[in-house]
Each structure stands twice: as C-alpha cells, then as structure tokens.
Amino acid sequence: MIIDQMVTHELLTPLAQAAMNSPNLRINDWHRTTLSVQGRRTIFRFAGMGYNGTAPQPWSLILKEIEAPERDDAPDLELDCWFYWQRESLLYAAGIPQTLNGDLRAPRCFGAMEPLPHLRWIWLEDLQDCYVGKWPLDRYGLAAYHLGKFNGRYLAGQPMPVAPWLHDHGLRSASGAQVMDNAMVRLRDPAIWDHSLLRSAFSQPMLPALERLAADRERFLAGAAEMPRTFCHLDAHSDNMAALVNDTGKEVTVLFDWALAGYGVLGEEISRLVWAALLDCKVEVAEAEPLEAMVFERYLQGLNDVGWRADPLQVRYGYLMSSVLIFPFEMEAVEFAFAEDVAEMECVWGWPQERLIAQNAQVNDLLLARADELRRMLSML
C-alpha cells in the first residue's frame, strides 16, 4: 500500500514522541492495523516498541486518512456541504477541537497533514473506552450532560468558531439528501413492503407515514428558524465517543469524528445519542423512553450549569426536529430483511434477524410518535 511507503521513520518518530510525552523516545519497527473503512475514510493504528534510554516503551498512534471525492461535481467538494470532505482536517489544523477541555474533549491531535493533493491525514492519540462492551444507560446521561455544557458555553459567552467550512443549516441539507434523494425513492418500491418479516414487524403501514413526514420537512425546519444557534458536533453517538477516567478519577467524554461539525439549534446534538443507540441495538427498545428522558434532562442540566437558561420547549423542539427528519428514513429494518448473508449479519450484530427487524420497527414507531408530538408543538409556537 502507498501508505507504507509514505509513513517513514522520520515522520513517525516526532509523532510517537508527542503521543507518549517522551521527547527522547527512539522507535525502530512498527506495525499498521486497519481499524475501520467507511467510504473514503480509513482509520489505522500504528504501534510498536520504542526505547526511552534503555527502557522499553510501547507506543501507538491513530491515523485517520480522508480521500477526496473522485468526481469533480461531487457535492462534498463544496464548502457549505453538510459532509464537506476536508472539514475535519481543517478543524484540527485550526485547533478548534483542541480548545475543548474538562468534561468533554477531543482526542489530542499530533498533526493534520496534506501528504498528497487528494489525501488528508489526521494523527490522533490512541484511546480505549473504559467500558467493556455496551455503555450502561446512565453513561448516555453523562454524555448528554457533557454535550449540554459544550453547546451551552457558546451561548453563555464563549466565542463561537467561525470559518467558511463550518456549515449552518446542516439539518436542511442532510435531511434533503436523506429524505428526497435517496431513502424515499427506494422505500416507494411496493416489493419492499411485501417482505413477510417487514409485514409482521410494523404495526402500521410505513410508507404513508414517511410520505407525510417528508412533506412536513419544510414546516418543521421553519419552526426552528428563529431559535438560538450554537456550535455543535452534530454526530455525537456512542461509536464516536470514548468514556475515560482522567488523572483525578473523574469520568470524561472524548468526542471523535468532527466531519459534520457546524451550527445547530439546541437539542440537535442529542438526537443521535438516543436514536443511534436504539437503531444500532446498543440499547433495548424497552429502555427507549427512560433513555430519552435521561438524556434530555441531563442535557438541560448541562446547559444550565454553564449559565444558559434554555427554554425546555425550544430544546425539545430542536431534539424532535433533528430526530424525525433523519432517523425514520434510515430504515435499518429493510437492510436487515434483505441482507444477502443472514448468518454473517447475525454474527456481526449478535441478534437473530427477526429480533433485529422487530427492534428497528418498534423504534420507527416511536419516531413517528415523536413526529406527531412535533406537529402538536408546532401548532403552539
């Protein structure tokens, strides 16, 4: 691979020294492991044994490699695109995630590089979540509290980051691509809903409900037009977080993957924390309402604790709006029903196919109920 030719001893040594806070660290051999590949974004771990004097010292680094889109007309080449391809590397180069500290922070960054015109590299500290397996329910509440403090500080007086590549109204762009360009085109195929597992899993016909939701999109977005906006991560779910215990014994949250960061209304930040946990089967659907109530309450507490007295109804509106304009259309139940290799899917997820479909169908029912709540709120605004 070309990366093995480009990552040299001379490049790695100062990065490893910074990561281990060991300016005299000498490194020799290392190994590279591919941790994940998501489209044009690949996460690698570089690790090896070095020496500080004569004492051996293990070291490791995370490299996030981001490739440019291949097509000249790709939407993510545009600065104001909600998934602009360079945003995360520009954020780290500008030092914006590094300004977070305390309860919520980003991983330490040791370099944001442009090794080739079509590649961006971000070198980060290698962190491991302190929980083995899934988070307990109250850990979602603590993450929500940390996110509330993060969002609230900018409204309480901390200057907001400003850059041409920090997008505003990203929910409009994201929901448009999700609802109109992709999901609804596929979900209008009647053959999908003839699948026996889908027919038995859903308590109501989904397509009319989704059509109504798509038609309400502009009305929902307009309802938030005058609400206060703040700087947000906008992709804050547990797979993009690590729970750590700091040197004082306090549990903190580290927030990864800043590719979607921008401005949003209060409440947008916590929608992914709730619904990704349910749709990814990290939390049982029976615990959905306790999870949602805890996350919302703790988020409000975080806002209040940094001096921003938020209107709970406005926060609820922002949360519901971002929830119902994205997650009902993801339809993981359809993906599970039409999986090419059911045995492999069940091995990866750890649940049988019927249970995966049932969980996601029940979550979608909850989301449609939240859409009805949003409609009632809109009539009162």
XYZ file of C-alpha atoms in Angstrom:
381
model
C 0.000 0.000 0.000
C 1.109 3.534 -0.720
C 0.674 4.478 2.930
C 3.508 2.104 3.896
C 5.824 3.949 1.532
C 4.779 7.370 2.805
C 4.882 6.723 6.561
C 8.593 6.744 7.353
C 10.711 6.555 10.487
C 11.391 10.284 10.169
C 7.678 11.040 10.041
C 6.622 8.710 12.843
C 9.303 9.464 15.401
C 8.216 13.000 16.449
C 4.574 11.918 16.368
C 5.236 8.967 18.670
C 7.350 11.169 20.961
C 4.488 13.661 21.239
C 1.887 10.924 21.769
C 3.872 9.316 24.589
C 5.103 12.657 26.004
C 8.593 11.245 25.678
C 10.919 13.564 23.700
C 13.791 11.058 23.805
C 11.760 8.076 22.596
C 13.516 6.072 19.879
C 11.396 3.861 17.643
C 12.503 1.079 15.335
C 9.931 -1.268 13.872
C 6.165 -0.801 13.926
C 3.051 -2.450 12.608
C -0.031 -0.949 10.996
C -3.562 -2.229 11.600
C -6.658 -1.144 9.689
C -9.374 -0.485 12.275
C -12.214 0.629 10.013
C -13.042 1.638 6.465
C -16.074 3.834 5.845
C -16.229 5.018 2.282
C -13.260 7.283 1.679
C -12.309 7.429 5.367
C -9.946 4.851 6.842
C -8.746 4.532 10.427
C -5.316 2.969 11.040
C -3.420 2.197 14.217
C 0.371 2.426 14.148
C 2.063 0.776 17.118
C 5.427 -0.592 18.155
C 8.013 -0.865 20.897
C 10.363 2.030 21.410
C 13.125 2.834 23.869
C 13.499 5.705 26.267
C 17.159 5.349 27.091
C 17.465 1.620 27.683
C 13.929 1.163 28.998
C 11.418 -0.329 26.548
C 8.291 1.767 25.989
C 5.293 0.719 23.898
C 3.723 3.419 21.768
C 0.721 3.787 19.476
C -0.975 6.370 17.279
C -4.215 6.615 15.331
C -4.142 7.855 11.747
C -7.355 8.989 10.106
C -6.941 9.107 6.345
C -9.506 11.007 4.277
C -9.628 10.781 0.491
C -11.053 13.456 -1.783
C -14.113 12.586 -3.866
C -13.251 11.277 -7.310
C -15.896 13.177 -9.276
C -15.403 16.875 -9.989
C -19.103 17.518 -9.385
C -19.297 15.665 -6.049
C -21.370 17.693 -3.539
C -18.840 17.211 -0.731
C -16.325 19.332 -2.635
C -18.429 22.383 -1.715
C -17.553 24.287 1.467
C -21.160 24.565 2.610
C -21.983 20.892 2.082
C -23.005 19.203 5.344
C -20.393 16.469 4.697
C -17.646 18.611 3.120
C -14.718 16.236 2.722
C -11.971 18.408 4.287
C -13.898 19.779 7.267
C -12.412 17.568 9.969
C -8.806 18.060 8.880
C -9.351 21.820 8.658
C -10.897 21.845 12.140
C -7.880 20.123 13.632
C -5.457 22.274 11.647
C -7.237 25.343 13.049
C -7.038 23.926 16.573
C -10.799 24.067 17.188
C -11.410 20.610 18.718
C -8.258 21.115 20.788
C -9.911 24.055 22.587
C -12.304 21.665 24.360
C -11.261 20.599 27.811
C -12.685 19.364 31.059
C -15.726 17.100 30.929
C -15.748 16.821 27.148
C -12.756 16.960 24.877
C -11.462 15.777 21.526
C -8.573 13.328 21.182
C -5.190 15.004 21.229
C -4.041 15.796 17.711
C -0.348 15.492 16.791
C -0.613 16.659 13.204
C -3.068 17.485 10.409
C -1.260 16.862 7.124
C -1.738 17.007 3.367
C 0.537 14.209 2.117
C -0.961 14.336 -1.396
C -3.433 16.751 -3.017
C -6.244 14.196 -2.708
C -5.360 12.964 0.817
C -5.670 14.410 4.302
C -4.107 12.800 7.377
C -5.035 13.448 10.997
C -2.732 11.897 13.621
C -4.530 11.348 16.936
C -3.980 9.764 20.311
C -4.965 6.129 20.683
C -7.772 5.885 23.248
C -9.807 2.992 24.604
C -13.259 3.295 26.152
C -13.223 2.348 29.831
C -16.370 0.234 29.425
C -16.128 -3.292 28.068
C -18.923 -3.728 25.574
C -22.014 -1.536 25.648
C -22.445 1.550 27.781
C -24.775 1.347 30.792
C -27.824 3.554 30.465
C -26.616 6.248 32.857
C -23.446 6.735 30.778
C -25.622 8.121 27.985
C -26.983 10.586 30.524
C -23.481 11.669 31.492
C -22.516 12.137 27.826
C -25.654 14.250 27.342
C -24.694 16.387 30.330
C -21.241 16.949 28.843
C -22.773 17.826 25.464
C -25.117 20.301 27.133
C -22.175 22.082 28.754
C -20.338 22.072 25.403
C -23.261 23.583 23.447
C -24.235 25.972 26.232
C -20.843 27.599 26.685
C -21.048 29.294 23.285
C -24.430 30.832 24.109
C -23.231 31.839 27.575
C -20.352 33.927 26.225
C -17.568 31.744 24.790
C -16.785 32.921 21.231
C -18.049 30.526 18.579
C -15.622 29.195 15.975
C -16.055 30.926 12.632
C -14.819 29.534 9.317
C -16.268 29.286 5.792
C -16.252 25.484 6.013
C -18.302 25.368 9.232
C -21.763 24.860 7.809
C -25.029 26.304 9.008
C -28.442 24.719 8.496
C -26.813 21.335 8.006
C -30.038 19.585 9.007
C -31.770 21.075 5.972
C -29.047 19.741 3.682
C -28.755 16.360 5.402
C -32.482 15.698 5.598
C -32.965 16.742 1.980
C -30.372 14.284 0.761
C -31.679 11.612 3.099
C -35.402 12.092 2.505
C -35.761 13.207 -1.088
C -32.744 11.954 -2.988
C -32.182 8.529 -1.519
C -34.456 6.901 1.013
C -37.918 7.740 -0.295
C -37.086 6.696 -3.844
C -36.252 3.235 -2.601
C -38.968 2.979 0.031
C -41.680 3.707 -2.535
C -40.994 0.311 -4.120
C -44.013 -1.839 -3.124
C -41.898 -5.008 -3.347
C -40.058 -3.946 -0.179
C -43.189 -3.944 1.920
C -44.260 -7.364 0.632
C -41.439 -8.962 2.618
C -43.041 -11.221 5.212
C -40.739 -10.153 8.063
C -41.442 -6.475 7.422
C -45.194 -7.024 7.147
C -45.265 -8.729 10.522
C -42.859 -6.317 12.274
C -44.508 -2.963 11.602
C -47.667 -2.051 13.474
C -48.812 0.347 10.728
C -48.145 0.916 7.014
C -44.894 2.847 6.945
C -44.905 4.423 3.509
C -47.864 6.822 4.059
C -46.395 7.908 7.399
C -42.997 8.560 5.809
C -44.559 10.461 2.892
C -46.355 12.694 5.384
C -43.162 13.231 7.323
C -41.242 14.158 4.174
C -43.992 16.605 3.224
C -43.721 18.266 6.675
C -39.965 18.776 6.410
C -40.005 22.458 5.426
C -42.631 23.264 8.037
C -40.568 21.622 10.783
C -37.395 23.441 9.725
C -39.196 26.778 9.570
C -40.366 26.302 13.166
C -36.760 26.479 14.358
C -35.663 29.398 12.187
C -35.637 31.984 14.993
C -34.209 29.759 17.732
C -30.707 30.392 19.172
C -27.936 28.576 17.322
C -24.703 27.245 18.773
C -21.597 25.347 17.730
C -22.258 21.593 17.645
C -20.510 18.345 16.812
C -23.704 17.023 15.138
C -22.634 13.373 15.038
C -22.495 12.636 18.762
C -23.332 8.971 19.267
C -21.572 6.362 21.360
C -19.494 4.974 18.465
C -17.998 8.451 18.105
C -17.220 8.729 21.816
C -14.950 7.216 24.422
C -15.639 7.212 28.141
C -12.385 7.782 30.019
C -11.332 8.254 33.616
C -8.908 11.168 33.942
C -5.977 11.581 36.325
C -8.249 12.871 39.080
C -10.573 9.856 38.852
C -13.328 11.797 37.096
C -15.115 10.268 34.120
C -14.893 12.379 30.954
C -16.163 12.039 27.393
C -13.906 12.149 24.342
C -15.630 13.068 21.095
C -14.260 11.771 17.783
C -15.121 12.377 14.119
C -15.747 16.086 13.658
C -16.606 15.830 9.966
C -20.175 17.144 10.393
C -19.437 19.916 12.892
C -21.254 23.195 12.421
C -24.051 25.290 13.851
C -27.386 23.980 15.071
C -30.225 24.744 17.435
C -30.175 23.460 20.987
C -31.333 19.854 21.165
C -29.996 18.794 17.762
C -26.842 17.498 19.419
C -28.540 14.761 21.444
C -30.775 13.181 18.790
C -28.046 10.844 17.536
C -27.079 9.910 21.084
C -30.578 8.498 21.622
C -31.650 7.078 18.279
C -28.332 5.637 17.100
C -28.161 3.676 20.362
C -31.601 2.196 19.671
C -31.274 1.629 15.930
C -27.818 0.074 16.382
C -29.267 -2.235 19.058
C -26.971 -0.939 21.794
C -29.997 -0.229 23.982
C -33.112 -2.419 24.100
C -36.259 -0.752 22.787
C -37.913 -1.417 26.153
C -35.473 1.136 27.614
C -36.108 3.754 24.923
C -38.259 6.081 26.986
C -36.023 6.004 30.099
C -33.015 6.615 27.840
C -34.670 9.531 26.095
C -35.907 11.127 29.318
C -32.499 10.808 30.990
C -30.596 12.213 28.013
C -32.944 15.177 27.696
C -32.914 16.009 31.408
C -29.139 15.746 31.687
C -28.605 17.835 28.548
C -30.754 20.601 30.027
C -28.780 20.349 33.257
C -25.533 20.792 31.328
C -26.887 23.908 29.595
C -27.984 25.364 32.903
C -24.728 24.566 34.689
C -22.713 26.731 32.282
C -25.082 29.661 32.690
C -27.510 29.283 29.786
C -31.120 29.128 30.953
C -32.621 27.386 27.977
C -36.314 27.185 27.190
C -37.052 23.448 27.572
C -39.752 23.633 24.886
C -37.293 25.078 22.371
C -34.733 22.411 23.244
C -37.384 19.721 22.908
C -38.357 21.099 19.512
C -34.753 21.039 18.268
C -34.303 17.499 19.533
C -37.516 16.233 17.955
C -36.911 18.012 14.665
C -33.462 16.523 14.161
C -34.743 13.125 15.300
C -37.681 12.788 12.913
C -36.068 14.345 9.829
C -33.237 11.806 9.781
C -33.804 8.559 11.634
C -37.186 7.257 10.414
C -35.805 7.201 6.876
C -32.698 5.172 7.647
C -34.832 2.007 7.815
C -32.277 -0.485 9.060
C -35.156 -2.975 9.248
C -35.238 -3.043 5.461
C -31.481 -3.637 5.312
C -31.822 -6.495 7.797
C -34.727 -8.058 5.886
C -32.874 -8.070 2.561
C -29.397 -8.993 3.862
C -27.511 -11.181 1.408
C -25.810 -13.224 4.139
C -28.164 -13.531 7.099
C -25.815 -15.757 9.098
C -22.960 -13.268 8.808
C -25.263 -10.376 9.707
C -26.499 -12.209 12.796
C -22.915 -12.957 13.802
C -21.894 -9.304 13.460
C -24.904 -7.924 15.333
C -25.282 -10.729 17.846
C -29.067 -10.925 17.394
C -31.267 -13.112 15.151
C -32.682 -11.462 12.044
C -36.266 -11.363 13.361
C -35.179 -9.602 16.550
C -33.122 -7.020 14.649
C -36.079 -6.210 12.415
C -38.517 -6.113 15.340
C -36.319 -3.713 17.353
C -35.916 -1.325 14.443
C -39.617 -1.462 13.559
C -40.558 -0.573 17.139
C -38.029 2.269 17.156
C -39.572 3.616 13.963
C -42.995 3.537 15.613
C -41.545 5.640 18.431
C -40.089 8.095 15.935
C -43.446 8.510 14.202
C -44.980 9.238 17.606
C -42.297 11.897 18.123
C -43.264 13.393 14.758
C -46.847 13.723 15.995
C -45.533 15.433 19.140
C -43.554 17.845 16.963
C -46.670 18.664 14.952
C -48.539 19.467 18.157
C -45.672 21.662 19.362
C -45.563 23.483 16.031
C -49.224 24.386 16.375
C -48.427 26.071 19.714
C -45.367 28.061 18.603
